[in-house]
Coordinates of C-alpha atoms in Angstrom, one line a residue:
X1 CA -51.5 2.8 106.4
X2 CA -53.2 5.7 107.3
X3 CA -50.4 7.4 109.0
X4 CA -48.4 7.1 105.5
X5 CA -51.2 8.3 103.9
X6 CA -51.9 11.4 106.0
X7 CA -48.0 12.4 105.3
X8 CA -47.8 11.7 102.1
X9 CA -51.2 14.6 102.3
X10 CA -48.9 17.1 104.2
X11 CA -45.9 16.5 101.4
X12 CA -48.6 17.2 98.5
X13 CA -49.8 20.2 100.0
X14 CA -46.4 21.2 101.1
X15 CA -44.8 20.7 97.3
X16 CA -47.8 22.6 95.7
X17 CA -49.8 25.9 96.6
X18 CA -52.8 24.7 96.9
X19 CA -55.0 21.2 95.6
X20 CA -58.8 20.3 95.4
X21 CA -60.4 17.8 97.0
X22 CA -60.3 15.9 93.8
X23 CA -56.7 16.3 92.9
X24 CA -55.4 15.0 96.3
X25 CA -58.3 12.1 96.1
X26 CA -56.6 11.0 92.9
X27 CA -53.2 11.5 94.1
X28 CA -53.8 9.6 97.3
X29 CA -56.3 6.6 95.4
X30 CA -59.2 7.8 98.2
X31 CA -62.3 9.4 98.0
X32 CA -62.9 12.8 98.5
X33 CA -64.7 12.0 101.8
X34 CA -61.7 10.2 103.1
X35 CA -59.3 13.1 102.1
X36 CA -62.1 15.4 103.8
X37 CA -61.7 13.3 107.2
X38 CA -57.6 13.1 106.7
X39 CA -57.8 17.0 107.0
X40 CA -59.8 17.6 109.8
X41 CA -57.4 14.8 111.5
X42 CA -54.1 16.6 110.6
X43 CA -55.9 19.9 111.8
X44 CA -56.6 18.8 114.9
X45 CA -53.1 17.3 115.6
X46 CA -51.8 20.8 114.7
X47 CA -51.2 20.9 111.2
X48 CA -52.5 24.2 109.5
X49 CA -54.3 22.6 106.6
X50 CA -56.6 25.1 105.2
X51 CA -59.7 24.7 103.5
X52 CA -60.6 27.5 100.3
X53 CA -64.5 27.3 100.1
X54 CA -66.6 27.9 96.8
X55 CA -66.2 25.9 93.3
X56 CA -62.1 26.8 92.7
X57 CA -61.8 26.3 96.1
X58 CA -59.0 23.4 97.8
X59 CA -56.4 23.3 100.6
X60 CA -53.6 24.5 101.4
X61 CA -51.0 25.2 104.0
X62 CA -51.1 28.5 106.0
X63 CA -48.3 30.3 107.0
X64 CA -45.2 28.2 104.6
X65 CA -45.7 25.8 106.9
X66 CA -43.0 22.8 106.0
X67 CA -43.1 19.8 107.5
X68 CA -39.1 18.2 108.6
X69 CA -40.6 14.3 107.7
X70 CA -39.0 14.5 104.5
X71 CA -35.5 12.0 105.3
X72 CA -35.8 9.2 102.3
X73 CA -35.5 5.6 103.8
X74 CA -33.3 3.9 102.2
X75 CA -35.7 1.8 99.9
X76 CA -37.0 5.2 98.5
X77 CA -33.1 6.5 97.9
X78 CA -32.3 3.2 96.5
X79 CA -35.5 3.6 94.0
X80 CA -35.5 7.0 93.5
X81 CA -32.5 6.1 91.5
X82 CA -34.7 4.2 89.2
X83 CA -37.8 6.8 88.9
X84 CA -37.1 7.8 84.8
X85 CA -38.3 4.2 84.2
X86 CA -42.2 4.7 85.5
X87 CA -43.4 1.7 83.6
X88 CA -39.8 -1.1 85.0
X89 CA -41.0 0.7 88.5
X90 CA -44.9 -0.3 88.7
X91 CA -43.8 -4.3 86.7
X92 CA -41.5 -4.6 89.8
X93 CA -44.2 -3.2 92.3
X94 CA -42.0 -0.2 93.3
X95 CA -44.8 2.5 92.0
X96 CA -45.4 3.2 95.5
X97 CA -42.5 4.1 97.0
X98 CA -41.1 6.0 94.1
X99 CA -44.4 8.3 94.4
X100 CA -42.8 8.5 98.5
X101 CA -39.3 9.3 97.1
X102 CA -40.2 11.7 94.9
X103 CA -42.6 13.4 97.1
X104 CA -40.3 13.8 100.0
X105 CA -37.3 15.2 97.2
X106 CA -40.0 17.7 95.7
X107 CA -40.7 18.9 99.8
X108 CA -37.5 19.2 100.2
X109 CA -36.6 21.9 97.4
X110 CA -36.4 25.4 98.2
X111 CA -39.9 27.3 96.9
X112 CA -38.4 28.5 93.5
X113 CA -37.3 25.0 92.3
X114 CA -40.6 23.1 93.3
X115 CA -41.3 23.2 89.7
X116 CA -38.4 21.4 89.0
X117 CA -39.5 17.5 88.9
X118 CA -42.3 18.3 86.4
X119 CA -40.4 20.0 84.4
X120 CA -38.1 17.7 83.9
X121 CA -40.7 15.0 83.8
X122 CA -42.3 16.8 81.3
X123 CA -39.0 16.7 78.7
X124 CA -37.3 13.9 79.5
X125 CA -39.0 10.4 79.2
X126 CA -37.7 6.3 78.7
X127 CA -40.4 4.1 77.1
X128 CA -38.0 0.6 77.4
X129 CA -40.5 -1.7 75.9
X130 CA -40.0 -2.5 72.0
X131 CA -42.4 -1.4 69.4
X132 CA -45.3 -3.9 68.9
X133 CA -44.8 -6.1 71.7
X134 CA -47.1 -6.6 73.9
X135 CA -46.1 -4.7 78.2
X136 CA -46.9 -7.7 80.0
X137 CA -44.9 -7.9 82.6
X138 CA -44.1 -11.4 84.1
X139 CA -46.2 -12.5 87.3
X140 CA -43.5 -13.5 89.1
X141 CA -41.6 -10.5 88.5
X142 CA -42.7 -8.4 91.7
X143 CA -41.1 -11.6 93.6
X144 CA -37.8 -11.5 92.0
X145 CA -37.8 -8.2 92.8
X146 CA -37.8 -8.6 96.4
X147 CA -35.5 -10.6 96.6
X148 CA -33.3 -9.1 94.1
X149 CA -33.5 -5.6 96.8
X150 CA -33.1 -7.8 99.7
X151 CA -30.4 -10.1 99.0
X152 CA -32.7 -13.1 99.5
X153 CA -32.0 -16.6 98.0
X154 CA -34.3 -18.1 95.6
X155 CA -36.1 -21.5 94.7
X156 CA -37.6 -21.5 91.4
X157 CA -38.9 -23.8 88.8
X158 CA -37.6 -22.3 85.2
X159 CA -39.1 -23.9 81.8
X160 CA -35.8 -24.1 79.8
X161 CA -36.0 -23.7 75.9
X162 CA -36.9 -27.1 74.8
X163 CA -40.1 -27.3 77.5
X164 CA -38.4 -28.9 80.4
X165 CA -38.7 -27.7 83.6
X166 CA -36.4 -27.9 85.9
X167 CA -35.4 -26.7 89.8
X168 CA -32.9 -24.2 90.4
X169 CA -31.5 -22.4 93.8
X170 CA -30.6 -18.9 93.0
X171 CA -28.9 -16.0 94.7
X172 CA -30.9 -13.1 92.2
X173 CA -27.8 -10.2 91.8
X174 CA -30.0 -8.0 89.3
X175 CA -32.8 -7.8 87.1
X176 CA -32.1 -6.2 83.5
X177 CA -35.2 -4.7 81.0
X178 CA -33.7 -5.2 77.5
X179 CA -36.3 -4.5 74.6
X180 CA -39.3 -5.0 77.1
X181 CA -38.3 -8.5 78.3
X182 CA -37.1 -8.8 81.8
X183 CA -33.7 -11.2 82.8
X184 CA -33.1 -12.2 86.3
X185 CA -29.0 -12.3 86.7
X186 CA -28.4 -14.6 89.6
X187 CA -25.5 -16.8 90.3
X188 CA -25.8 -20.6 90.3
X189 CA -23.1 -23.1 90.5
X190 CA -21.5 -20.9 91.1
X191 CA -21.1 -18.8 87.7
X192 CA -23.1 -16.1 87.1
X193 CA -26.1 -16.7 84.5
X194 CA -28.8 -15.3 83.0
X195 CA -32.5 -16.0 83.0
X196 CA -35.8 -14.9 81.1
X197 CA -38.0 -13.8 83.5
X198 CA -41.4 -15.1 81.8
X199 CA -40.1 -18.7 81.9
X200 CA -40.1 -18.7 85.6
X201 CA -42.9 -21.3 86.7
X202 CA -42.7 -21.2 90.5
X203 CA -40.5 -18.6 92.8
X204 CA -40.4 -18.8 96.6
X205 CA -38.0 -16.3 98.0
X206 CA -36.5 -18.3 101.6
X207 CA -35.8 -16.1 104.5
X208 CA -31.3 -16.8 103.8
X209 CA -29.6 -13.7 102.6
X210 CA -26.8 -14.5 100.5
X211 CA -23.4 -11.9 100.4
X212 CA -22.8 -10.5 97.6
X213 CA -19.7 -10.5 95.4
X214 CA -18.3 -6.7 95.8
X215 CA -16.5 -7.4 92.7
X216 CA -19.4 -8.5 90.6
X217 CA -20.6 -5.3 87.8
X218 CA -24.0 -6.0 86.9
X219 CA -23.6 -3.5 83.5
X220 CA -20.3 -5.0 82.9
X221 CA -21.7 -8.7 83.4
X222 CA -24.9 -7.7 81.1
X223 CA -22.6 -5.9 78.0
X224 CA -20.7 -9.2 77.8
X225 CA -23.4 -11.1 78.5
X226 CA -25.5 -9.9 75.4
X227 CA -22.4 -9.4 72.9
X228 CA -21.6 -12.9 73.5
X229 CA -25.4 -14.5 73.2
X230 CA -25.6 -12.0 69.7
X231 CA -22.3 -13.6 68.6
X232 CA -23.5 -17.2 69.2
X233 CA -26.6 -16.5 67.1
X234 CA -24.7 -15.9 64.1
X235 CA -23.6 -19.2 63.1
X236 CA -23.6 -18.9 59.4
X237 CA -21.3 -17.0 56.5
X238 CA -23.0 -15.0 53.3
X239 CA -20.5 -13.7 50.5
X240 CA -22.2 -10.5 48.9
X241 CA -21.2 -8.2 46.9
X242 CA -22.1 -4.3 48.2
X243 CA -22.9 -0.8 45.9
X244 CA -21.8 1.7 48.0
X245 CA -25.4 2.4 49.5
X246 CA -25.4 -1.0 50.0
X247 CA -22.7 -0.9 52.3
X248 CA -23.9 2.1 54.0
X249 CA -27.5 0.3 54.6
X250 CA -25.9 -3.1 55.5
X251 CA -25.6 -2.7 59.3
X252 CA -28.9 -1.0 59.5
X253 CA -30.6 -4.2 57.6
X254 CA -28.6 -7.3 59.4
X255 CA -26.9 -7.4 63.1
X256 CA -25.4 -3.9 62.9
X257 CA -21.9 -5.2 64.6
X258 CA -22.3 -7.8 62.1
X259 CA -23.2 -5.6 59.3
X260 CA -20.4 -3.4 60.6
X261 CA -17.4 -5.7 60.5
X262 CA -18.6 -7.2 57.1
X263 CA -18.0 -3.7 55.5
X264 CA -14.7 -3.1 57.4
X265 CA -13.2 -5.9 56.5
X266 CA -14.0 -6.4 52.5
X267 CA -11.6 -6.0 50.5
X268 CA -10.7 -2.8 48.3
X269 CA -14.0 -1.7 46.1
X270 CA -14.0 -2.6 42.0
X271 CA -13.7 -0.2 38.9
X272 CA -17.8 0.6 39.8
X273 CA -17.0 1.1 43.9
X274 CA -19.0 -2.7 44.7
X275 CA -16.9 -4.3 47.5
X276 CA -17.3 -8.3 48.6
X277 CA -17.9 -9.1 52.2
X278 CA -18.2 -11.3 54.2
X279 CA -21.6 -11.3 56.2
X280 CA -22.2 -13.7 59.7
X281 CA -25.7 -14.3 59.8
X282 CA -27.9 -15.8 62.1
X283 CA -29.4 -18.2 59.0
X284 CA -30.0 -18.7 55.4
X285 CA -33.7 -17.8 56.4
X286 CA -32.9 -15.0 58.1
X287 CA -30.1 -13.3 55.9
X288 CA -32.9 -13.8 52.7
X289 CA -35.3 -11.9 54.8
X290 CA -32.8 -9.0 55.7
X291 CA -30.8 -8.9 52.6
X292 CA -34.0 -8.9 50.3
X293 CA -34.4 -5.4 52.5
X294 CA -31.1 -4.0 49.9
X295 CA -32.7 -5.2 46.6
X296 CA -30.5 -4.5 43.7
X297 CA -27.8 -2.7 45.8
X298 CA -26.7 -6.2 46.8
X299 CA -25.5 -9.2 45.1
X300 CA -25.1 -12.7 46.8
X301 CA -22.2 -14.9 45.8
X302 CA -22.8 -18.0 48.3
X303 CA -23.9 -19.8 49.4
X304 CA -24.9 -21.1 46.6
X305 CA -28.7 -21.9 47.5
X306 CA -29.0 -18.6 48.7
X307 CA -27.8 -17.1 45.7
X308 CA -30.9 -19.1 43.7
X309 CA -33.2 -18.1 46.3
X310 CA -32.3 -14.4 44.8
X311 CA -32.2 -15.0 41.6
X312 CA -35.6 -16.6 41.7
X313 CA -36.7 -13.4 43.6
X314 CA -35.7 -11.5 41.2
X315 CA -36.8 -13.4 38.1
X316 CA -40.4 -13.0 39.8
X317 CA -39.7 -9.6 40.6
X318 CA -38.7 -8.4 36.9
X319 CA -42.0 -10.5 35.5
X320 CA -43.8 -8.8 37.5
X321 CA -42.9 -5.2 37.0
X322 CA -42.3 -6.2 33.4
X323 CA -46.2 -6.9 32.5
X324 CA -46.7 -3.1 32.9

């Protein structure tokens, strides 16, 4: 541990000009005493680590002294793929040896481009989580992660979505973040399925590696994957009829696809531009609560509960603006 630790020292010093005691203490999760004792230790094995006395004092190398300890293994060049997600990195307990990866790629840049990973940290960030939900990542997560890197086979307990639990043996291919909820992709069975990651009750990762399926495209798998689950959702049919701005705001009110293929496929607009569509929706619940978003820029024709759900809106709408 302390070995990593003291390199990890040389590649800060080595990326940067100079850093205090308290930078490098923050940076390395020490104290400033152990950071202290880590320099006299690297001096004494021959590293010129120098130490700037006074209040804007720090250290700093002497000399452009570079260390050559800067080859990525291969689970940092694996990750460092991964480093524009920070927050996906520290859920699957890969903080650590991004920080490596990135460390040993900034000592590895020529003086004039050192600036270069802040810079583009400092433009360029990915916040995957949705608005208002809550970033709890799933316990088990760090698990599944292993053994999604190491091509280890899985035993886990997973709480289907009627409550039952039940035992499944798993070879994980990939885990996917898609609107702040993690999906382990494993195959079982042998297809190829997808699970939520916060059902999982119980994971044990066994010691069998399992060979993967060159074939298999875990972005290919997952665009399918999610077209087809949005697709099943949308079980039911609305006929509406659209102002123009209704049908521009359709798709940005309903599934957009959804919203999208209603519009493109109504039939030629009246002698006031309305068109009729027809919507697929994922309920009558659900297409009252998205269409009441269009107000009076929509009209729907059936079903025909739906349509008195409306007209009751509006009745109650119009009585109330009206006692103004």
């Amino acid at each position: 541990m302390r070995a990593a630790r003291l390199i990890q020292l040389v590649l800060l010093l080595q990326s940067r000009a100079s850093m205090t005691g308290a930078e490098l203490a923050r940076q390395l999760e020490v104290s400033e005493r152990t950071v202290a004792r880590d320099v006299l230790a690297l001096s004494e094995a021959g590293v010129p680590v120098y130490a700037d006395r006074g209040r804007t004092g720090g250290y700093r190398l002497v000399g452009g002294y570079r260390t050559r300890l800067t080859g990525l293994g291969r689970s940092e060049a694996e990750v460092l793929f991964l480093s524009g997600v920070p927050s996906a990195l520290r859920e699957m307990g890969l903080a650590d040896v991004a920080s490596a990866a990135r460390l040993k790629v900034s000592a590895a840049l020529l003086p004039e481009l050192s600036d270069a990973p802040a810079a583009a940290a400092q433009r360029f960030h990915l916040d995957a989580p949705g608005w208002w939900q809550p970033a709890e990542a799933p316990p088990l997560l760090p698990a599944m992660a292993d053994a999604v890197w190491d091509d280890r086979r899985l035993t886990a307990r997973y709480r289907r979505r009627d409550g039952e639990e039940v035992e499944r043996e798993l070879e994980p291919y990939g885990l996917v973040l898609k609107a702040g909820v993690w999906y382990l992709v494993a195959r079982a069975d042998p297809a190829f399925r997808s699970y939520r990651a916060d059902r999982f009750t119980a994971v044990t990762v066994g010691e069998e590696r399992f060979v993967r399926d060159g074939t298999f495209d875990l972005p290919a798998f997952w665009e399918e994957h999610a077209a087809r689950f949005a697709r099943s959702l949308l079980r039911d049919r609305v006929v509406l009829r659209l102002t123009p701005e209704g049908a521009r705001r359709l798709p940005h009110v309903t599934d957009a696809r959804a919203g999208r293929e209603a519009v493109d496929g109504a039939g030629a607009p009246d002698a006031r531009g309305w068109i009729t569509a027809v919507l697929a929706v994922e309920g009558p619940e659900v297409a009252y609560e998205q269409l009441l978003a269009l107000g009076p820029e929509a009209e729907v024709l059936e079903p025909p509960e739906l349509r008195a759900r409306f007209a009751e809106a509006a009745a109650r709408g119009a009585a109330l603006y009206g006692e103004g």
